[in-house]
């Protein structure tokens, strides 16, 4: 790996060390689990929807089951979509995924993950939480894995 400095930018380091919304949400009315077997990342996302708005959101990872990238990405994802309409969260998901597959840099702090696309093995780590969010918003009960999602 070259340029670890680019990959682990300050934002990523910060969110990994001090993840936001890193908790089970008792009031959640949507949940989804995600698994990235390539890296071993596991996540559970909790969403409390109020109408079409993401009123609250949280996530958990079993001990040691989330690498720095997956954890930081999940943390940043929760801060990006909390309080937002579902449609806006889906737009951010699309922008984030496009960025990691070589598209334009995503808005706001999500841009911190732009360097990850130089590390194809890490792209799935960064996308995992977003796919879990997407599944939760669509109320899909099957766990998402990086092997089953078509364009993870
Ligand atoms: Zn990972």
Short mmCIF file of C-alpha atoms and ligand atoms in Angstrom, two decimals:
data_model
loop_
_atom_site.label_atom_id
_atom_site.label_comp_id
_atom_site.label_asym_id
_atom_site.label_seq_id
_atom_site.Cartn_x
_atom_site.Cartn_y
_atom_site.Cartn_z
CA UNK A 1 0.00 0.00 0.00
CA UNK A 2 1.31 3.38 -0.92
CA UNK A 3 0.11 6.69 0.32
CA UNK A 4 -1.58 5.56 3.48
CA UNK A 5 -1.57 9.25 4.36
CA UNK A 6 -4.05 9.92 1.59
CA UNK A 7 -6.22 6.95 2.45
CA UNK A 8 -6.49 7.63 6.14
CA UNK A 9 -7.16 11.30 6.07
CA UNK A 10 -7.82 13.24 9.21
CA UNK A 11 -11.60 12.89 8.96
CA UNK A 12 -11.36 9.14 8.60
CA UNK A 13 -9.00 8.83 11.54
CA UNK A 14 -11.24 10.98 13.67
CA UNK A 15 -14.42 9.06 12.87
CA UNK A 16 -12.68 5.76 13.46
CA UNK A 17 -11.35 6.81 16.85
CA UNK A 18 -14.52 8.54 17.92
CA UNK A 19 -17.42 7.08 15.91
CA UNK A 20 -20.63 9.12 15.93
CA UNK A 21 -24.04 7.55 16.59
CA UNK A 22 -22.26 4.34 17.55
CA UNK A 23 -25.14 2.83 19.45
CA UNK A 24 -28.17 0.61 19.27
CA UNK A 25 -31.30 2.64 18.71
CA UNK A 26 -34.10 1.30 20.89
CA UNK A 27 -36.73 3.34 19.03
CA UNK A 28 -35.61 2.12 15.60
CA UNK A 29 -38.40 1.10 13.25
CA UNK A 30 -36.00 -0.04 10.51
CA UNK A 31 -32.85 -2.12 10.85
CA UNK A 32 -30.53 -3.89 8.45
CA UNK A 33 -27.35 -5.90 8.69
CA UNK A 34 -24.41 -5.79 6.36
CA UNK A 35 -21.45 -8.09 5.93
CA UNK A 36 -18.28 -7.72 3.91
CA UNK A 37 -16.67 -11.17 3.87
CA UNK A 38 -13.61 -9.86 2.01
CA UNK A 39 -12.52 -7.93 5.06
CA UNK A 40 -14.68 -9.36 7.84
CA UNK A 41 -16.65 -6.17 8.45
CA UNK A 42 -20.06 -6.61 10.05
CA UNK A 43 -22.53 -3.83 10.72
CA UNK A 44 -26.03 -3.36 12.01
CA UNK A 45 -27.78 -0.12 11.14
CA UNK A 46 -30.73 1.24 13.14
CA UNK A 47 -33.03 3.87 11.66
CA UNK A 48 -35.91 5.70 13.23
CA UNK A 49 -38.07 7.00 10.42
CA UNK A 50 -40.66 9.66 11.10
CA UNK A 51 -42.70 9.91 7.94
CA UNK A 52 -40.14 10.41 5.20
CA UNK A 53 -37.45 11.77 7.48
CA UNK A 54 -34.55 9.96 9.12
CA UNK A 55 -35.27 11.23 12.60
CA UNK A 56 -32.47 9.26 14.23
CA UNK A 57 -29.87 6.70 13.22
CA UNK A 58 -27.29 4.52 14.90
CA UNK A 59 -24.99 1.63 14.09
CA UNK A 60 -23.15 -1.14 15.82
CA UNK A 61 -20.29 -3.43 14.90
CA UNK A 62 -19.40 -6.48 16.94
CA UNK A 63 -16.00 -6.17 18.63
CA UNK A 64 -13.24 -6.30 16.09
CA UNK A 65 -15.65 -6.81 13.19
CA UNK A 66 -15.13 -3.48 11.51
CA UNK A 67 -11.91 -2.15 10.00
CA UNK A 68 -11.01 1.53 10.27
CA UNK A 69 -12.49 2.36 6.87
CA UNK A 70 -15.82 0.60 7.41
CA UNK A 71 -16.26 2.08 10.86
CA UNK A 72 -15.32 5.62 9.86
CA UNK A 73 -17.54 5.42 6.80
CA UNK A 74 -20.49 4.24 8.88
CA UNK A 75 -19.94 7.05 11.37
CA UNK A 76 -19.74 9.68 8.65
CA UNK A 77 -22.78 8.19 6.91
CA UNK A 78 -24.89 8.58 10.06
CA UNK A 79 -23.90 12.24 10.44
CA UNK A 80 -24.60 12.89 6.74
CA UNK A 81 -28.15 11.49 6.71
CA UNK A 82 -29.45 12.21 10.21
CA UNK A 83 -32.41 14.57 10.02
CA UNK A 84 -32.56 14.26 6.22
CA UNK A 85 -35.42 13.10 4.03
CA UNK A 86 -35.08 9.52 2.74
CA UNK A 87 -34.79 10.78 -0.86
CA UNK A 88 -31.82 12.95 0.06
CA UNK A 89 -30.11 10.06 1.86
CA UNK A 90 -30.53 7.91 -1.23
CA UNK A 91 -29.03 10.69 -3.37
CA UNK A 92 -26.01 10.87 -1.05
CA UNK A 93 -25.67 7.08 -1.21
CA UNK A 94 -25.61 7.29 -5.00
CA UNK A 95 -23.06 10.12 -4.95
CA UNK A 96 -20.83 8.24 -2.51
CA UNK A 97 -20.97 5.04 -4.52
CA UNK A 98 -20.33 6.90 -7.77
CA UNK A 99 -17.31 8.60 -6.23
CA UNK A 100 -15.82 5.26 -5.17
CA UNK A 101 -16.27 3.83 -8.64
CA UNK A 102 -14.41 6.74 -10.22
CA UNK A 103 -17.13 9.38 -10.52
CA UNK A 104 -17.13 12.95 -9.23
CA UNK A 105 -16.13 13.69 -5.65
CA UNK A 106 -19.14 13.53 -3.31
CA UNK A 107 -20.33 16.64 -1.46
CA UNK A 108 -19.27 17.75 2.00
CA UNK A 109 -17.27 15.53 4.30
CA UNK A 110 -18.05 12.47 2.21
CA UNK A 111 -15.22 13.69 -0.03
CA UNK A 112 -12.80 12.44 2.65
CA UNK A 113 -13.34 8.94 1.25
CA UNK A 114 -12.39 9.95 -2.29
CA UNK A 115 -8.90 8.50 -1.83
CA UNK A 116 -10.32 5.07 -1.03
CA UNK A 117 -11.07 4.38 -4.70
CA UNK A 118 -7.34 3.95 -5.27
CA UNK A 119 -7.62 0.87 -3.06
CA UNK A 120 -10.20 -1.43 -4.69
CA UNK A 121 -10.19 -3.89 -1.78
CA UNK A 122 -11.24 -1.06 0.53
CA UNK A 123 -14.12 0.21 -1.60
CA UNK A 124 -16.40 -2.51 -0.23
CA UNK A 125 -15.44 -1.52 3.31
CA UNK A 126 -16.42 2.09 2.62
CA UNK A 127 -19.68 1.18 0.88
CA UNK A 128 -20.88 -1.36 3.44
CA UNK A 129 -22.71 1.00 5.82
CA UNK A 130 -24.41 2.76 2.90
CA UNK A 131 -25.71 -0.49 1.49
CA UNK A 132 -27.02 -1.43 4.93
CA UNK A 133 -28.73 1.96 5.18
CA UNK A 134 -30.25 1.49 1.74
CA UNK A 135 -31.58 -1.93 2.77
CA UNK A 136 -33.01 -0.51 5.99
CA UNK A 137 -34.77 2.32 4.16
CA UNK A 138 -36.25 -0.14 1.70
CA UNK A 139 -37.23 -2.40 4.59
CA UNK A 140 -35.38 -5.38 3.16
CA UNK A 141 -35.05 -8.12 5.72
CA UNK A 142 -32.25 -10.15 4.12
CA UNK A 143 -28.78 -9.16 5.31
CA UNK A 144 -26.78 -7.44 2.58
CA UNK A 145 -23.36 -8.78 1.75
CA UNK A 146 -20.71 -7.46 -0.55
CA UNK A 147 -21.06 -10.70 -2.51
CA UNK A 148 -24.75 -10.41 -3.26
CA UNK A 149 -25.17 -6.71 -4.02
CA UNK A 150 -24.75 -6.23 -7.75
CA UNK A 151 -22.62 -3.12 -7.81
CA UNK A 152 -21.27 -2.94 -4.33
ZN1 LIG B 1 -13.03 -3.49 5.97
#
